[in-house]
Amino acid sequence: MYTNEQLADMVKPDKVHRAVYVDPGIFDLEMERIYGRVWVYVGHESQIPQAGDYLTSRIGRQDVILVRAADGKPHVLYNRCPHKGAQIVPPGAGHVDRHFRCPYHAWTFRLHGPMLSAPLRAGYEGTAFDPADEAFWLRRVARVASYRGFVFASLAQGGDDLVDFLGGAKAAIDNLCDRSPVGEVEVAGGVFRVWQNSNWKIFYENLHDTMHAAVTHESSVVAARDEYEASMAGRDMPFVLHIMAGNGEPYQFWEKLAVHAFDHGHGYMEGIFDPGGADRDPTSRAHHESLAAAVGEARAREILGMNLHNTIIYGSGSPHTVFQQFRVIRPVAVDRTLVEIVTFRLKGAPEAVFERAVTYANTINSPSSNVMPDDVELYTRVQKGNRLDGGDWVSMHRYCGTDRDIPGGKVAVNGTSELPIRNQFVAWKALMTEGGAGCGGVA
């Protein structure tokens, strides 16, 4: 077991010890001290529209059930029967009419957890068994909160409320919802699942690592440009090729991007793909018109003018507002991570807007895309390399010491700064050593 002093010594202002990626003991502590305390995204209310609808999810190592109960509210329960410990429902989504029924011995429970009954009650007479005792209920997660339909849960009784925890990152959720003419989104379509043979923190770091794009994704950039030159030169580049080729912008492009870091390890960066202005792209024009009809021309331009790429909600994953994605990051082992990608439909927006989001998901985020495998390959190489004795430290030096203060965080002076990675480890260090969900300000 590491002492707090040893853990703190692994994070320097400009570097981090490689053990944080490869030591199973550190991973065990992360599940307790990070995932056992912070708010973690468990699902969207649109996935459980009716009472009795449920969706299984995960918080660290804990399998949970997100369910809409009879009171109309979302609840999060541990997926465990208090009798023999059997999982109440299998992984996935489903519906139960009025109660949960354990498939092992038919103990039944109300949708929000209290026990209803057990067969042959006479067998419990004279014992401590009591359905009114919470020890015999489906255990509820300590805290549950929903922000604009995005449901988060925390295993800890205390700590910041959800809005304070999200801080500056909630602007991305607001913008995603505000892009709908009625201010609401819903999960639509299936879920992509990508297994990565790497530590969960590596993906978070890569989300705002602008230096890797042209190098890691060189093959897909070249393929997109070659296809364009061979058959479409002189015309507007099709959307699919545009979003593939965008990773190949020169360093000067990435240096100009705005990168923000907020308390608790969160952050976002300026968008790198312009889906098309309202004056030249039919889908964008139709979207703009539908939104302007609902909120007015000025407000529509303000909403659609906010172009964010990957947002980081540390401990949950990465919403992408422009193309309506959420990549949910689930740690499984020190060298094993599950990423689940869901796509949202903007309620009231033209269907073409959703179709464009699906195209983006298939082209960039799917397991069979031309882009995602590049990242997964490099994450694996990072994981393997950090097991070796070729050095003990991982560099975070780029533009270290130059970041500018903003309310609730910092902004990088250069879009290629490693500020987001340093910021994540400020939060990591605070949670791992101070033990509070309210820890994690930007250093």
mmCIF file of N, CA, C and O in Angstrom, residues 185-258:
data_model
loop_
_atom_site.group_PDB
_atom_site.id
_atom_site.type_symbol
_atom_site.label_atom_id
_atom_site.label_comp_id
_atom_site.label_asym_id
_atom_site.label_seq_id
_atom_site.Cartn_x
_atom_site.Cartn_y
_atom_site.Cartn_z
ATOM 1 N N VAL A 185 -32.272 16.729 -25.683
ATOM 2 C CA VAL A 185 -31.664 15.707 -26.541
ATOM 3 C C VAL A 185 -32.105 14.334 -26.054
ATOM 4 O O VAL A 185 -32.595 14.185 -24.932
ATOM 5 N N GLU A 186 -31.925 13.340 -26.915
ATOM 6 C CA GLU A 186 -32.233 11.970 -26.543
ATOM 7 C C GLU A 186 -31.211 11.034 -27.178
ATOM 8 O O GLU A 186 -30.730 11.273 -28.290
ATOM 9 N N VAL A 187 -30.868 9.982 -26.449
ATOM 10 C CA VAL A 187 -29.971 8.962 -26.996
ATOM 11 C C VAL A 187 -30.706 8.224 -28.103
ATOM 12 O O VAL A 187 -31.870 7.846 -27.952
ATOM 13 N N ALA A 188 -30.052 8.047 -29.232
ATOM 14 C CA ALA A 188 -30.680 7.377 -30.379
ATOM 15 C C ALA A 188 -29.668 6.452 -31.029
ATOM 16 O O ALA A 188 -28.466 6.713 -31.030
ATOM 17 N N GLY A 189 -30.179 5.374 -31.597
ATOM 18 C CA GLY A 189 -29.292 4.413 -32.252
ATOM 19 C C GLY A 189 -28.636 3.491 -31.244
ATOM 20 O O GLY A 189 -29.004 3.445 -30.062
ATOM 21 N N GLY A 190 -27.665 2.747 -31.696
ATOM 22 C CA GLY A 190 -26.985 1.780 -30.848
ATOM 23 C C GLY A 190 -25.803 2.380 -30.110
ATOM 24 O O GLY A 190 -25.633 3.606 -30.048
ATOM 25 N N VAL A 191 -24.995 1.499 -29.540
ATOM 26 C CA VAL A 191 -23.829 1.900 -28.767
ATOM 27 C C VAL A 191 -22.594 1.220 -29.342
ATOM 28 O O VAL A 191 -22.578 0.003 -29.519
ATOM 29 N N PHE A 192 -21.565 2.011 -29.664
ATOM 30 C CA PHE A 192 -20.275 1.438 -30.032
ATOM 31 C C PHE A 192 -19.511 1.111 -28.749
ATOM 32 O O PHE A 192 -19.496 1.918 -27.809
ATOM 33 N N ARG A 193 -18.879 -0.054 -28.726
ATOM 34 C CA ARG A 193 -18.039 -0.419 -27.582
ATOM 35 C C ARG A 193 -16.639 -0.755 -28.087
ATOM 36 O O ARG A 193 -16.487 -1.592 -28.961
ATOM 37 N N VAL A 194 -15.652 -0.091 -27.516
ATOM 38 C CA VAL A 194 -14.263 -0.272 -27.924
ATOM 39 C C VAL A 194 -13.452 -0.691 -26.704
ATOM 40 O O VAL A 194 -13.404 0.030 -25.698
ATOM 41 N N TRP A 195 -12.817 -1.862 -26.782
ATOM 42 C CA TRP A 195 -11.922 -2.306 -25.719
ATOM 43 C C TRP A 195 -10.518 -1.805 -26.011
ATOM 44 O O TRP A 195 -10.010 -1.961 -27.113
ATOM 45 N N GLN A 196 -9.910 -1.215 -25.002
ATOM 46 C CA GLN A 196 -8.559 -0.688 -25.143
ATOM 47 C C GLN A 196 -7.654 -1.366 -24.119
ATOM 48 O O GLN A 196 -7.990 -1.426 -22.923
ATOM 49 N N ASN A 197 -6.518 -1.889 -24.579
ATOM 50 C CA ASN A 197 -5.564 -2.568 -23.702
ATOM 51 C C ASN A 197 -4.602 -1.544 -23.109
ATOM 52 O O ASN A 197 -3.385 -1.588 -23.342
ATOM 53 N N SER A 198 -5.181 -0.623 -22.356
ATOM 54 C CA SER A 198 -4.396 0.478 -21.813
ATOM 55 C C SER A 198 -5.104 1.055 -20.597
ATOM 56 O O SER A 198 -6.283 0.815 -20.363
ATOM 57 N N ASN A 199 -4.363 1.836 -19.833
ATOM 58 C CA ASN A 199 -4.889 2.470 -18.637
ATOM 59 C C ASN A 199 -5.892 3.558 -18.989
ATOM 60 O O ASN A 199 -5.746 4.256 -19.994
ATOM 61 N N TRP A 200 -6.895 3.721 -18.140
ATOM 62 C CA TRP A 200 -7.981 4.668 -18.421
ATOM 63 C C TRP A 200 -7.506 6.101 -18.573
ATOM 64 O O TRP A 200 -8.072 6.884 -19.338
ATOM 65 N N LYS A 201 -6.430 6.480 -17.877
ATOM 66 C CA LYS A 201 -5.983 7.874 -17.905
ATOM 67 C C LYS A 201 -5.369 8.256 -19.239
ATOM 68 O O LYS A 201 -5.337 9.440 -19.606
ATOM 69 N N ILE A 202 -4.865 7.256 -19.964
ATOM 70 C CA ILE A 202 -4.219 7.550 -21.249
ATOM 71 C C ILE A 202 -5.221 8.144 -22.234
ATOM 72 O O ILE A 202 -4.894 9.084 -22.978
ATOM 73 N N PHE A 203 -6.429 7.623 -22.264
ATOM 74 C CA PHE A 203 -7.447 8.156 -23.171
ATOM 75 C C PHE A 203 -7.800 9.593 -22.796
ATOM 76 O O PHE A 203 -7.909 10.469 -23.662
ATOM 77 N N TYR A 204 -7.965 9.871 -21.500
ATOM 78 C CA TYR A 204 -8.266 11.243 -21.083
ATOM 79 C C TYR A 204 -7.183 12.209 -21.547
ATOM 80 O O TYR A 204 -7.470 13.310 -22.027
ATOM 81 N N GLU A 205 -5.938 11.812 -21.393
ATOM 82 C CA GLU A 205 -4.839 12.679 -21.805
ATOM 83 C C GLU A 205 -4.874 12.942 -23.308
ATOM 84 O O GLU A 205 -4.623 14.060 -23.769
ATOM 85 N N ASN A 206 -5.188 11.927 -24.077
ATOM 86 C CA ASN A 206 -5.165 12.044 -25.533
ATOM 87 C C ASN A 206 -6.269 12.947 -26.067
ATOM 88 O O ASN A 206 -6.142 13.511 -27.161
ATOM 89 N N LEU A 207 -7.343 13.092 -25.325
ATOM 90 C CA LEU A 207 -8.493 13.855 -25.823
ATOM 91 C C LEU A 207 -8.133 15.294 -26.172
ATOM 92 O O LEU A 207 -8.704 15.878 -27.086
ATOM 93 N N HIS A 208 -7.189 15.871 -25.433
ATOM 94 C CA HIS A 208 -6.769 17.250 -25.705
ATOM 95 C C HIS A 208 -5.296 17.322 -26.107
ATOM 96 O O HIS A 208 -4.667 18.378 -25.989
ATOM 97 N N ASP A 209 -4.758 16.222 -26.573
ATOM 98 C CA ASP A 209 -3.371 16.183 -27.030
ATOM 99 C C ASP A 209 -3.340 16.533 -28.512
ATOM 100 O O ASP A 209 -3.471 15.679 -29.383
ATOM 101 N N THR A 210 -3.172 17.802 -28.808
ATOM 102 C CA THR A 210 -3.222 18.242 -30.206
ATOM 103 C C THR A 210 -1.947 17.924 -30.974
ATOM 104 O O THR A 210 -1.952 17.966 -32.207
ATOM 105 N N MET A 211 -0.881 17.591 -30.283
ATOM 106 C CA MET A 211 0.378 17.303 -30.965
ATOM 107 C C MET A 211 0.375 15.954 -31.671
ATOM 108 O O MET A 211 1.194 15.701 -32.557
ATOM 109 N N HIS A 212 -0.518 15.062 -31.292
ATOM 110 C CA HIS A 212 -0.472 13.705 -31.846
ATOM 111 C C HIS A 212 -1.221 13.569 -33.160
ATOM 112 O O HIS A 212 -0.983 12.628 -33.919
ATOM 113 N N ALA A 213 -2.163 14.484 -33.437
ATOM 114 C CA ALA A 213 -3.157 14.251 -34.494
ATOM 115 C C ALA A 213 -2.525 13.945 -35.852
ATOM 116 O O ALA A 213 -2.827 12.923 -36.479
ATOM 117 N N ALA A 214 -1.671 14.836 -36.326
ATOM 118 C CA ALA A 214 -1.112 14.664 -37.671
ATOM 119 C C ALA A 214 -0.156 13.479 -37.756
ATOM 120 O O ALA A 214 0.041 12.914 -38.838
ATOM 121 N N VAL A 215 0.418 13.078 -36.614
ATOM 122 C CA VAL A 215 1.379 11.979 -36.597
ATOM 123 C C VAL A 215 0.650 10.639 -36.491
ATOM 124 O O VAL A 215 0.790 9.752 -37.338
ATOM 125 N N THR A 216 -0.150 10.493 -35.452
ATOM 126 C CA THR A 216 -0.852 9.230 -35.206
ATOM 127 C C THR A 216 -1.816 8.891 -36.339
ATOM 128 O O THR A 216 -1.954 7.728 -36.726
ATOM 129 N N HIS A 217 -2.487 9.909 -36.865
ATOM 130 C CA HIS A 217 -3.538 9.681 -37.867
ATOM 131 C C HIS A 217 -3.058 9.944 -39.297
ATOM 132 O O HIS A 217 -3.874 10.200 -40.190
ATOM 133 N N GLU A 218 -1.769 9.875 -39.496
ATOM 134 C CA GLU A 218 -1.225 10.168 -40.825
ATOM 135 C C GLU A 218 -1.846 9.286 -41.916
ATOM 136 O O GLU A 218 -2.172 9.763 -42.997
ATOM 137 N N SER A 219 -2.038 8.000 -41.628
ATOM 138 C CA SER A 219 -2.541 7.086 -42.661
ATOM 139 C C SER A 219 -3.945 7.465 -43.103
ATOM 140 O O SER A 219 -4.251 7.474 -44.307
ATOM 141 N N SER A 220 -4.834 7.800 -42.158
ATOM 142 C CA SER A 220 -6.202 8.153 -42.542
ATOM 143 C C SER A 220 -6.256 9.526 -43.194
ATOM 144 O O SER A 220 -7.079 9.767 -44.094
ATOM 145 N N VAL A 221 -5.370 10.440 -42.785
ATOM 146 C CA VAL A 221 -5.304 11.760 -43.421
ATOM 147 C C VAL A 221 -4.872 11.616 -44.881
ATOM 148 O O VAL A 221 -5.494 12.187 -45.791
ATOM 149 N N VAL A 222 -3.823 10.851 -45.113
ATOM 150 C CA VAL A 222 -3.330 10.655 -46.476
ATOM 151 C C VAL A 222 -4.379 9.958 -47.332
ATOM 152 O O VAL A 222 -4.599 10.327 -48.499
ATOM 153 N N ALA A 223 -5.055 8.956 -46.770
ATOM 154 C CA ALA A 223 -6.082 8.242 -47.524
ATOM 155 C C ALA A 223 -7.211 9.178 -47.937
ATOM 156 O O ALA A 223 -7.694 9.138 -49.072
ATOM 157 N N ALA A 224 -7.631 10.051 -47.026
ATOM 158 C CA ALA A 224 -8.712 10.988 -47.337
ATOM 159 C C ALA A 224 -8.289 11.981 -48.416
ATOM 160 O O ALA A 224 -9.052 12.269 -49.355
ATOM 161 N N ARG A 225 -7.094 12.486 -48.305
ATOM 162 C CA ARG A 225 -6.627 13.469 -49.285
ATOM 163 C C ARG A 225 -6.398 12.820 -50.652
ATOM 164 O O ARG A 225 -6.712 13.425 -51.685
ATOM 165 N N ASP A 226 -5.878 11.605 -50.668
ATOM 166 C CA ASP A 226 -5.672 10.914 -51.939
ATOM 167 C C ASP A 226 -6.999 10.639 -52.637
ATOM 168 O O ASP A 226 -7.114 10.793 -53.867
ATOM 169 N N GLU A 227 -8.009 10.226 -51.854
ATOM 170 C CA GLU A 227 -9.330 9.963 -52.431
ATOM 171 C C GLU A 227 -9.909 11.238 -53.037
ATOM 172 O O GLU A 227 -10.485 11.226 -54.127
ATOM 173 N N TYR A 228 -9.741 12.342 -52.337
ATOM 174 C CA TYR A 228 -10.263 13.612 -52.825
ATOM 175 C C TYR A 228 -9.552 14.029 -54.123
ATOM 176 O O TYR A 228 -10.200 14.387 -55.115
ATOM 177 N N GLU A 229 -8.240 13.957 -54.127
ATOM 178 C CA GLU A 229 -7.484 14.388 -55.295
ATOM 179 C C GLU A 229 -7.753 13.482 -56.496
ATOM 180 O O GLU A 229 -7.768 13.943 -57.653
ATOM 181 N N ALA A 230 -8.022 12.215 -56.265
ATOM 182 C CA ALA A 230 -8.206 11.273 -57.362
ATOM 183 C C ALA A 230 -9.543 11.438 -58.066
ATOM 184 O O ALA A 230 -9.646 11.213 -59.274
ATOM 185 N N SER A 231 -10.565 11.857 -57.341
ATOM 186 C CA SER A 231 -11.894 11.843 -57.960
ATOM 187 C C SER A 231 -12.733 13.093 -57.740
ATOM 188 O O SER A 231 -13.788 13.239 -58.344
ATOM 189 N N MET A 232 -12.282 14.009 -56.856
ATOM 190 C CA MET A 232 -13.150 15.135 -56.512
ATOM 191 C C MET A 232 -12.437 16.476 -56.513
ATOM 192 O O MET A 232 -12.983 17.470 -56.040
ATOM 193 N N ALA A 233 -11.222 16.529 -56.985
ATOM 194 C CA ALA A 233 -10.441 17.759 -56.924
ATOM 195 C C ALA A 233 -11.190 18.916 -57.562
ATOM 196 O O ALA A 233 -11.816 18.765 -58.607
ATOM 197 N N GLY A 234 -11.128 20.067 -56.891
ATOM 198 C CA GLY A 234 -11.794 21.255 -57.393
ATOM 199 C C GLY A 234 -13.189 21.452 -56.837
ATOM 200 O O GLY A 234 -13.759 22.540 -56.958
ATOM 201 N N ARG A 235 -13.755 20.435 -56.205
ATOM 202 C CA ARG A 235 -15.073 20.544 -55.575
ATOM 203 C C ARG A 235 -14.920 20.618 -54.058
ATOM 204 O O ARG A 235 -13.843 20.361 -53.529
ATOM 205 N N ASP A 236 -15.999 20.972 -53.341
ATOM 206 C CA ASP A 236 -15.947 20.946 -51.888
ATOM 207 C C ASP A 236 -15.666 19.525 -51.416
ATOM 208 O O ASP A 236 -16.245 18.558 -51.934
ATOM 209 N N MET A 237 -14.789 19.396 -50.452
ATOM 210 C CA MET A 237 -14.470 18.067 -49.928
ATOM 211 C C MET A 237 -15.682 17.504 -49.187
ATOM 212 O O MET A 237 -16.262 18.180 -48.328
ATOM 213 N N PRO A 238 -16.101 16.274 -49.506
ATOM 214 C CA PRO A 238 -17.236 15.675 -48.811
ATOM 215 C C PRO A 238 -17.006 15.600 -47.303
ATOM 216 O O PRO A 238 -15.864 15.511 -46.838
ATOM 217 N N PHE A 239 -18.090 15.602 -46.571
ATOM 218 C CA PHE A 239 -18.024 15.631 -45.118
ATOM 219 C C PHE A 239 -17.167 14.496 -44.554
ATOM 220 O O PHE A 239 -16.329 14.707 -43.674
ATOM 221 N N VAL A 240 -17.363 13.282 -45.036
ATOM 222 C CA VAL A 240 -16.626 12.135 -44.506
ATOM 223 C C VAL A 240 -15.125 12.333 -44.666
ATOM 224 O O VAL A 240 -14.338 12.067 -43.741
ATOM 225 N N LEU A 241 -14.696 12.793 -45.824
ATOM 226 C CA LEU A 241 -13.267 13.018 -46.052
ATOM 227 C C LEU A 241 -12.767 14.227 -45.267
ATOM 228 O O LEU A 241 -11.632 14.241 -44.772
ATOM 229 N N HIS A 242 -13.623 15.226 -45.118
ATOM 230 C CA HIS A 242 -13.256 16.439 -44.400
ATOM 231 C C HIS A 242 -12.882 16.135 -42.949
ATOM 232 O O HIS A 242 -11.866 16.630 -42.431
ATOM 233 N N ILE A 243 -13.691 15.316 -42.283
ATOM 234 C CA ILE A 243 -13.423 15.050 -40.874
ATOM 235 C C ILE A 243 -12.248 14.081 -40.688
ATOM 236 O O ILE A 243 -11.639 14.051 -39.617
ATOM 237 N N MET A 244 -11.934 13.315 -41.709
ATOM 238 C CA MET A 244 -10.726 12.479 -41.640
ATOM 239 C C MET A 244 -9.473 13.310 -41.909
ATOM 240 O O MET A 244 -8.464 13.191 -41.207
ATOM 241 N N ALA A 245 -9.544 14.155 -42.914
ATOM 242 C CA ALA A 245 -8.375 14.950 -43.292
ATOM 243 C C ALA A 245 -8.064 16.046 -42.283
ATOM 244 O O ALA A 245 -6.928 16.537 -42.213
ATOM 245 N N GLY A 246 -9.071 16.419 -41.470
ATOM 246 C CA GLY A 246 -8.874 17.503 -40.512
ATOM 247 C C GLY A 246 -7.774 17.259 -39.509
ATOM 248 O O GLY A 246 -7.173 18.211 -38.974
ATOM 249 N N ASN A 247 -7.480 15.997 -39.219
ATOM 250 C CA ASN A 247 -6.391 15.698 -38.285
ATOM 251 C C ASN A 247 -5.027 16.073 -38.838
ATOM 252 O O ASN A 247 -4.044 16.130 -38.094
ATOM 253 N N GLY A 248 -4.944 16.310 -40.141
ATOM 254 C CA GLY A 248 -3.653 16.586 -40.766
ATOM 255 C C GLY A 248 -3.310 18.052 -40.881
ATOM 256 O O GLY A 248 -2.365 18.405 -41.603
ATOM 257 N N GLU A 249 -4.032 18.897 -40.171
ATOM 258 C CA GLU A 249 -3.700 20.332 -40.212
ATOM 259 C C GLU A 249 -2.274 20.553 -39.701
ATOM 260 O O GLU A 249 -1.780 19.812 -38.846
ATOM 261 N N PRO A 250 -1.581 21.590 -40.196
ATOM 262 C CA PRO A 250 -0.204 21.852 -39.748
ATOM 263 C C PRO A 250 -0.171 22.301 -38.295
ATOM 264 O O PRO A 250 -1.184 22.707 -37.727
ATOM 265 N N TYR A 251 1.014 22.248 -37.698
ATOM 266 C CA TYR A 251 1.149 22.618 -36.290
ATOM 267 C C TYR A 251 0.637 24.031 -36.011
ATOM 268 O O TYR A 251 0.098 24.307 -34.929
ATOM 269 N N GLN A 252 0.787 24.928 -36.985
ATOM 270 C CA GLN A 252 0.335 26.308 -36.762
ATOM 271 C C GLN A 252 -1.172 26.364 -36.480
ATOM 272 O O GLN A 252 -1.638 27.215 -35.711
ATOM 273 N N PHE A 253 -1.926 25.468 -37.082
ATOM 274 C CA PHE A 253 -3.375 25.407 -36.838
ATOM 275 C C PHE A 253 -3.653 25.020 -35.391
ATOM 276 O O PHE A 253 -4.461 25.652 -34.697
ATOM 277 N N TRP A 254 -2.978 23.973 -34.915
ATOM 278 C CA TRP A 254 -3.229 23.480 -33.563
ATOM 279 C C TRP A 254 -2.756 24.486 -32.517
ATOM 280 O O TRP A 254 -3.369 24.606 -31.442
ATOM 281 N N GLU A 255 -1.696 25.223 -32.830
ATOM 282 C CA GLU A 255 -1.187 26.194 -31.855
ATOM 283 C C GLU A 255 -2.191 27.298 -31.559
ATOM 284 O O GLU A 255 -2.180 27.886 -30.476
ATOM 285 N N LYS A 256 -3.084 27.571 -32.496
ATOM 286 C CA LYS A 256 -4.038 28.678 -32.329
ATOM 287 C C LYS A 256 -5.306 28.261 -31.597
ATOM 288 O O LYS A 256 -6.122 29.122 -31.238
ATOM 289 N N LEU A 257 -5.513 26.967 -31.374
ATOM 290 C CA LEU A 257 -6.745 26.511 -30.730
ATOM 291 C C LEU A 257 -6.781 26.921 -29.257
ATOM 292 O O LEU A 257 -5.763 26.906 -28.566
ATOM 293 N N ALA A 258 -7.971 27.256 -28.775
ATOM 294 C CA ALA A 258 -8.157 27.581 -27.362
ATOM 295 C C ALA A 258 -8.380 26.291 -26.571
ATOM 296 O O ALA A 258 -9.223 25.465 -26.934
#
